[in-house]
């Protein structure tokens, strides 16, 4: 495998998509061959997932099965071919999101299922970390709707921290948590520094 697999993760409102785009541009400007891929995808399963989420359906088992199918397709059609072609694949969410958002399924079971579908291991996972108050501000959540939202965001933020520790210790994965409270440019600089270190090696 010649390319590199870089995953950008974080709670809703952490600025993933902005940072993914800034990173892709910076790498492209440095002459790297870059592709951005997002999950859920725009494929059949990805569209089904988005519809479920919009309708407020959150059954972890059902979502887990769908995310796995969506991801398998993404791996076979997009991720592996791009890596084989030596590209830098930047993922806006990958199976780390499943470990956080569908945590009820269990870490071991989720990782085993991904091994079975031969999901390539990321070369680097960057978790953009922001306090929940800041995420709520960025998501423009009205204070009357914020109670439940806050609890969910708190849960996801804690789970990201736990998963980061687990993946580092048990899977020997390169996982970096970046403070994403600064300006877009400040955060971008930190992200780029981490990524360049990995792709230069
Ligand atoms: P999306 O519209 O892409 O939101 P965002 O910009 O925050 O990424 O929807 C993605 C939603 O799907 C997000 O709330 C997290 C959720 N998700 C999971 O629950 N499990 C997963 O494995 C993935 C990849 C995403």
CSV table of C-alpha atoms and ligand atoms in Angstrom, one decimal:
chain,number,residue,atom,x,y,z
A,1,UNK,CA,0.0,0.0,0.0
A,2,UNK,CA,1.7,3.2,-1.2
A,3,UNK,CA,-0.7,6.0,-0.1
A,4,UNK,CA,-1.6,7.3,3.4
A,5,UNK,CA,-4.9,7.2,5.2
A,6,UNK,CA,-5.6,10.2,7.3
A,7,UNK,CA,-8.8,10.4,9.3
A,8,UNK,CA,-10.3,13.6,10.8
A,9,UNK,CA,-12.7,13.0,13.6
A,10,UNK,CA,-14.6,14.9,16.3
A,11,UNK,CA,-18.0,15.7,17.7
A,12,UNK,CA,-20.6,17.5,15.7
A,13,UNK,CA,-19.6,21.2,15.4
A,14,UNK,CA,-15.9,20.5,15.9
A,15,UNK,CA,-15.1,21.9,12.5
A,16,UNK,CA,-14.1,18.6,10.7
A,17,UNK,CA,-15.3,19.5,7.3
A,18,UNK,CA,-13.6,23.0,7.3
A,19,UNK,CA,-10.3,21.4,8.4
A,20,UNK,CA,-10.5,18.6,5.9
A,21,UNK,CA,-10.9,21.1,3.1
A,22,UNK,CA,-8.1,23.3,4.3
A,23,UNK,CA,-5.8,20.3,4.7
A,24,UNK,CA,-6.6,18.9,1.3
A,25,UNK,CA,-5.8,22.3,-0.3
A,26,UNK,CA,-2.5,22.7,1.6
A,27,UNK,CA,-1.3,19.2,0.6
A,28,UNK,CA,-2.4,19.7,-3.0
A,29,UNK,CA,-0.5,23.0,-3.1
A,30,UNK,CA,2.6,21.1,-1.9
A,31,UNK,CA,2.2,18.7,-4.8
A,32,UNK,CA,0.6,15.8,-3.1
A,33,UNK,CA,-2.1,13.7,-4.8
A,34,UNK,CA,-5.1,14.0,-2.4
A,35,UNK,CA,-8.6,12.7,-2.3
A,36,UNK,CA,-11.3,13.6,0.3
A,37,UNK,CA,-13.8,10.9,1.2
A,38,UNK,CA,-16.8,11.3,3.6
A,39,UNK,CA,-18.8,8.9,5.7
A,40,UNK,CA,-21.7,8.4,5.6
A,41,UNK,CA,-21.2,8.3,1.8
A,42,UNK,CA,-23.6,9.4,-1.0
A,43,UNK,CA,-24.2,5.7,-1.9
A,44,UNK,CA,-27.4,3.7,-1.3
A,45,UNK,CA,-26.5,2.8,2.3
A,46,UNK,CA,-25.2,6.3,3.1
A,47,UNK,CA,-28.4,7.9,1.9
A,48,UNK,CA,-30.4,5.4,4.0
A,49,UNK,CA,-28.3,6.3,7.1
A,50,UNK,CA,-28.8,10.1,6.6
A,51,UNK,CA,-32.5,9.6,6.3
A,52,UNK,CA,-32.6,7.6,9.5
A,53,UNK,CA,-30.6,10.2,11.4
A,54,UNK,CA,-32.8,13.0,10.1
A,55,UNK,CA,-35.8,11.1,11.3
A,56,UNK,CA,-34.2,10.8,14.7
A,57,UNK,CA,-33.8,7.0,14.5
A,58,UNK,CA,-30.7,6.0,16.5
A,59,UNK,CA,-30.9,2.3,17.0
A,60,UNK,CA,-27.2,1.4,17.4
A,61,UNK,CA,-27.5,-2.1,16.0
A,62,UNK,CA,-29.4,-1.1,12.9
A,63,UNK,CA,-27.1,1.9,12.3
A,64,UNK,CA,-24.0,-0.3,12.9
A,65,UNK,CA,-25.1,-2.8,10.2
A,66,UNK,CA,-25.8,0.0,7.7
A,67,UNK,CA,-22.5,1.9,8.4
A,68,UNK,CA,-20.6,-1.4,8.0
A,69,UNK,CA,-22.2,-1.9,4.6
A,70,UNK,CA,-21.6,1.7,3.5
A,71,UNK,CA,-18.0,1.5,4.6
A,72,UNK,CA,-17.3,-1.9,2.9
A,73,UNK,CA,-18.5,-0.3,-0.3
A,74,UNK,CA,-16.4,2.8,0.2
A,75,UNK,CA,-13.3,0.7,1.0
A,76,UNK,CA,-13.6,-1.5,-2.1
A,77,UNK,CA,-14.7,1.2,-4.5
A,78,UNK,CA,-12.7,4.3,-3.3
A,79,UNK,CA,-10.4,3.9,-0.4
A,80,UNK,CA,-8.3,0.9,-1.5
A,81,UNK,CA,-7.9,1.9,-5.1
A,82,UNK,CA,-6.8,5.4,-4.0
A,83,UNK,CA,-4.3,4.0,-1.6
A,84,UNK,CA,-2.9,1.6,-4.2
A,85,UNK,CA,-2.5,4.6,-6.5
A,86,UNK,CA,-0.3,6.3,-3.9
A,87,UNK,CA,-2.9,9.0,-3.0
A,88,UNK,CA,-3.3,10.7,0.4
A,89,UNK,CA,-6.8,9.8,1.4
A,90,UNK,CA,-8.4,12.3,3.8
A,91,UNK,CA,-11.4,10.8,5.5
A,92,UNK,CA,-14.1,13.1,7.0
A,93,UNK,CA,-15.1,10.4,9.6
A,94,UNK,CA,-14.2,6.7,9.4
A,95,UNK,CA,-14.8,3.7,11.8
A,96,UNK,CA,-13.6,5.8,14.8
A,97,UNK,CA,-17.0,7.5,14.5
A,98,UNK,CA,-18.7,4.1,14.8
A,99,UNK,CA,-16.7,3.4,17.9
A,100,UNK,CA,-18.0,6.6,19.3
A,101,UNK,CA,-21.6,7.0,18.0
A,102,UNK,CA,-22.5,3.3,18.0
A,103,UNK,CA,-20.5,2.6,21.2
A,104,UNK,CA,-23.4,0.4,22.6
A,105,UNK,CA,-22.4,-2.3,20.0
A,106,UNK,CA,-19.0,-2.7,21.9
A,107,UNK,CA,-15.5,-1.8,20.9
A,108,UNK,CA,-14.3,-5.4,20.3
A,109,UNK,CA,-17.2,-6.3,18.1
A,110,UNK,CA,-16.9,-3.2,16.0
A,111,UNK,CA,-13.2,-3.7,15.5
A,112,UNK,CA,-13.6,-7.4,14.7
A,113,UNK,CA,-16.3,-6.6,12.1
A,114,UNK,CA,-13.9,-4.1,10.5
A,115,UNK,CA,-11.2,-6.6,10.4
A,116,UNK,CA,-13.5,-9.0,8.6
A,117,UNK,CA,-14.2,-6.4,5.9
A,118,UNK,CA,-10.4,-5.7,5.6
A,119,UNK,CA,-10.8,-2.1,6.5
A,120,UNK,CA,-7.4,-0.5,6.2
A,121,UNK,CA,-6.0,0.9,9.4
A,122,UNK,CA,-5.5,4.7,9.4
A,123,UNK,CA,-1.9,6.0,9.3
A,124,UNK,CA,-3.1,8.9,11.4
A,125,UNK,CA,-6.3,9.8,13.3
A,126,UNK,CA,-6.8,13.4,14.3
A,127,UNK,CA,-9.5,14.1,16.8
A,128,UNK,CA,-10.6,17.8,16.8
A,129,UNK,CA,-11.5,18.5,20.4
A,130,UNK,CA,-13.7,21.4,21.5
A,131,UNK,CA,-15.8,22.0,24.7
A,132,UNK,CA,-19.4,21.3,24.3
A,133,UNK,CA,-20.5,24.9,24.8
A,134,UNK,CA,-18.4,26.0,21.9
A,135,UNK,CA,-19.8,23.1,19.7
A,136,UNK,CA,-23.4,24.3,20.6
A,137,UNK,CA,-22.5,27.8,19.6
A,138,UNK,CA,-21.0,26.7,16.3
A,139,UNK,CA,-24.0,24.5,15.6
A,140,UNK,CA,-26.3,27.4,16.4
A,141,UNK,CA,-28.4,25.3,18.8
A,142,UNK,CA,-31.0,27.5,20.5
A,143,UNK,CA,-30.8,27.4,24.3
A,144,UNK,CA,-34.3,25.9,24.6
A,145,UNK,CA,-33.1,22.9,22.5
A,146,UNK,CA,-29.7,22.6,24.1
A,147,UNK,CA,-30.3,20.3,27.1
A,148,UNK,CA,-30.6,17.0,25.3
A,149,UNK,CA,-28.1,18.0,22.7
A,150,UNK,CA,-25.5,19.0,25.3
A,151,UNK,CA,-25.8,15.6,27.0
A,152,UNK,CA,-25.2,13.8,23.7
A,153,UNK,CA,-22.3,15.9,22.8
A,154,UNK,CA,-20.7,15.4,26.3
A,155,UNK,CA,-21.1,11.7,25.8
A,156,UNK,CA,-19.5,11.7,22.4
A,157,UNK,CA,-16.6,13.9,23.6
A,158,UNK,CA,-15.9,11.6,26.5
A,159,UNK,CA,-16.1,8.5,24.2
A,160,UNK,CA,-13.6,10.1,21.8
A,161,UNK,CA,-11.1,10.4,24.6
A,162,UNK,CA,-11.7,6.8,25.7
A,163,UNK,CA,-11.4,5.5,22.2
A,164,UNK,CA,-8.3,7.5,21.5
A,165,UNK,CA,-6.6,5.8,24.6
A,166,UNK,CA,-7.9,2.4,23.6
A,167,UNK,CA,-6.7,2.6,20.0
A,168,UNK,CA,-3.3,3.9,21.0
A,169,UNK,CA,-2.7,1.3,23.7
A,170,UNK,CA,-4.3,-1.8,22.2
A,171,UNK,CA,-4.1,-1.2,18.5
A,172,UNK,CA,-0.9,0.8,18.4
A,173,UNK,CA,-2.7,3.4,16.3
A,174,UNK,CA,-1.4,6.9,15.8
A,175,UNK,CA,-4.1,9.0,17.3
A,176,UNK,CA,-3.7,12.7,18.1
A,177,UNK,CA,-6.1,14.9,19.9
A,178,UNK,CA,-5.9,18.5,18.8
A,179,UNK,CA,-7.4,21.5,20.6
A,180,UNK,CA,-9.8,22.9,18.0
A,181,UNK,CA,-11.0,26.0,19.8
A,182,UNK,CA,-8.7,28.4,18.0
A,183,UNK,CA,-9.2,30.1,14.7
A,184,UNK,CA,-9.6,28.0,11.5
A,185,UNK,CA,-6.0,29.0,10.5
A,186,UNK,CA,-4.6,28.2,14.0
A,187,UNK,CA,-6.2,24.8,14.0
A,188,UNK,CA,-5.2,24.1,10.4
A,189,UNK,CA,-1.5,24.8,11.2
A,190,UNK,CA,-1.6,22.2,14.0
A,191,UNK,CA,-3.4,19.6,11.8
A,192,UNK,CA,-1.0,20.2,8.9
A,193,UNK,CA,2.0,19.8,11.1
A,194,UNK,CA,0.8,16.4,12.3
A,195,UNK,CA,-0.1,15.2,8.8
A,196,UNK,CA,3.2,16.3,7.2
A,197,UNK,CA,5.1,14.4,9.9
A,198,UNK,CA,3.3,11.2,8.9
A,199,UNK,CA,3.4,11.5,5.2
A,200,UNK,CA,7.1,12.5,5.1
A,201,UNK,CA,8.0,9.2,6.8
B,1,LIG,P1,-23.0,14.4,8.6
B,1,LIG,O1,-24.2,15.1,8.0
B,1,LIG,O2,-21.9,14.1,7.8
B,1,LIG,O3,-22.5,15.3,9.9
B,1,LIG,P2,-21.1,15.8,10.3
B,1,LIG,O4,-20.8,17.0,9.4
B,1,LIG,O5,-21.1,16.1,11.7
B,1,LIG,O6,-20.1,14.7,10.0
B,1,LIG,O7,-23.7,13.2,9.4
B,1,LIG,C1,-22.9,12.3,10.0
B,1,LIG,C2,-23.6,11.8,11.2
B,1,LIG,O8,-23.4,10.4,11.2
B,1,LIG,C3,-22.9,12.3,12.5
B,1,LIG,O9,-23.9,12.8,13.4
B,1,LIG,C4,-22.2,11.1,13.0
B,1,LIG,C5,-22.9,10.0,12.4
B,1,LIG,N1,-22.0,8.8,12.3
B,1,LIG,C6,-22.3,7.7,13.0
B,1,LIG,O10,-23.2,7.7,13.9
B,1,LIG,N2,-21.5,6.5,12.9
B,1,LIG,C7,-20.5,6.5,11.9
B,1,LIG,O11,-19.8,5.4,11.8
B,1,LIG,C8,-20.3,7.6,11.1
B,1,LIG,C9,-19.2,7.6,10.1
B,1,LIG,C10,-21.1,8.8,11.3
